[in-house]
Amino acid sequence: MSRQKNQNYKGHGLPKGREREQRASIRFKTTPVNTLMDVLHHRPGWVEVKDCTSLGPRSPAVLRSSGPDFCPTPTPSEGEWDFYWCDVSWLRENFDHTYMDEHVRISHFRNHYELTRKNYMVKNLKRFRKQLEREAGKLEAAKCDFFPKTFEMPCEYRLFVEEFRKNPGITWIMKPVARSQGKGIFLFRRLKDIMDWKKATRSSDDQKDDIPVENYVAQHYIENPYLIGGRKFDLRVYVLVMSYMPLRAWLYRDGFARFSNTRFTLNSIDDQYVHLTNVAVQKTSPDYHPKKGCKWMLQRFRQYLASKHGPTAVETLFSDMDNIFIRSLQSVQKVIISDKHCFELYGYDILIDQDLKPWLLEVNASPSLTASSQEDYELKTCLLEDTLHIVDMEARLTGREKRVGGFDLMWNDGPVSREDGAHDLSGLGNFVTNTHLGCVNDRKKQLRQLFRSLQGQKKTPN
């Protein structure tokens, strides 16, 4: 049965003119077995559905065999679910064939890849920048200049070569468009390196005609990253989108800076431990310390910058990051299928250069929810708990909230302003965006209690 899209959907899952029914029991499924599972099991009234044969709240086999006008009568069964934190492979294979009741929620938008695949993200940002230039002028379009010059390979190979020859000697980075955890990434300065890659790709394609060529992006490498203790880092920031039409997005206050274990240098572009900050890469370093990890919480990072550069420079930097979050979401707003059953917790990767300019590296549809340290576990349990509060399966929210847990509503079909009378340090007038990234979270004590509770449950024998 085809699903009717509700174009009036807005807010926390409150359809126009209707209120969602409060539910005392929530049946959930999840693919990842990690921190997320701890949080879901801890949530009162939530019960895991362990029958994996059902593809959705109603059996798709029944739907397929019953014709397009058949509307099944709800009948409870062990395989039915209300909430599914699914992986993207399930989404790709089953979303279009699964009927969902009004209250059902899943953790991805149907074509999330428009923002989370590296080549599509850049394509949409370039298109959006051109649109802004036509409609609002070059100054407005310049606000989208937060991603490095990028070419999709192999289809833009000739354009890349032309650009490469204009700027000899600079460093480039090659990234596969659909892989994660630093896999397949390499840096280069010689055209021969990229030609060798192209030949290898073409040879592989000749041998396996049924397998498409893996696409890459070639980007200008940021050669002047901001360093702390001589080490490179990037920031992981969490953005929760509940709707694209209208756009409704929340920014989480907590996040972390991910550091390399090795001091930065451009003299060794083949050393992944120098240039890639992914935890999956760094934890294989010989001098990696598993208890200390290689992360700073964003509060510590913000305090460090304020001590070095002053509060005005830091406020400007974090305002520029707000601009990245909003502009990137706007760039895909008209192409993402904004189904009312869907939400998305994005993991943004941001690099800061020596001029305190933020650069968008990529957006992750499935940011890692596995903890690499006790502090990391605490952050991610709190993040997930607050995400579930906003998804609001229990239908407790009014839809007028501007803060829920560690999340602040930053865009609600338009910018959201702060109510706390914060000083405007940007020089843009009285309007201050309702974002508090890296600010002290006054819910820490309450959330630590949640963390200890989850830890206690894990230690208790079944």
Coordinates of N, CA and C in Angstrom, one line a residue, residues 33-36 295 367-373 376-377 380:
V33 N 24.2 -2.6 17.8 CA 24.2 -3.1 19.2 C 25.3 -2.4 19.9
N34 N 25.1 -1.3 20.6 CA 26.1 -0.5 21.2 C 25.4 0.4 22.3
T35 N 25.9 1.6 22.4 CA 25.4 2.6 23.3 C 23.9 2.8 23.1
L36 N 23.5 2.8 21.8 CA 22.1 3.0 21.5 C 21.2 1.9 22.2
K295 N 40.4 12.6 22.3 CA 39.3 13.6 22.2 C 39.3 14.6 23.3
P367 N 26.6 8.6 12.3 CA 27.7 8.9 13.1 C 27.9 7.8 14.2
S368 N 29.2 7.5 14.5 CA 29.5 6.4 15.4 C 28.8 6.6 16.8
L369 N 28.1 5.6 17.2 CA 27.5 5.6 18.5 C 28.2 4.7 19.5
T370 N 29.3 4.1 19.1 CA 30.1 3.3 19.9 C 31.1 4.1 20.7
A371 N 31.2 4.0 22.0 CA 32.0 4.8 22.8 C 33.5 4.3 22.8
S372 N 34.4 5.3 22.7 CA 35.8 4.9 22.8 C 36.4 5.2 24.1
S373 N 35.7 5.8 25.1 CA 36.1 6.0 26.4 C 34.9 6.2 27.3
D376 N 33.3 9.5 26.5 CA 32.6 9.3 25.2 C 31.2 8.6 25.4
Y377 N 31.2 7.6 26.2 CA 30.0 6.8 26.5 C 29.0 7.7 27.2
K380 N 27.5 10.1 24.6 CA 26.6 9.5 23.6 C 25.3 9.0 24.2

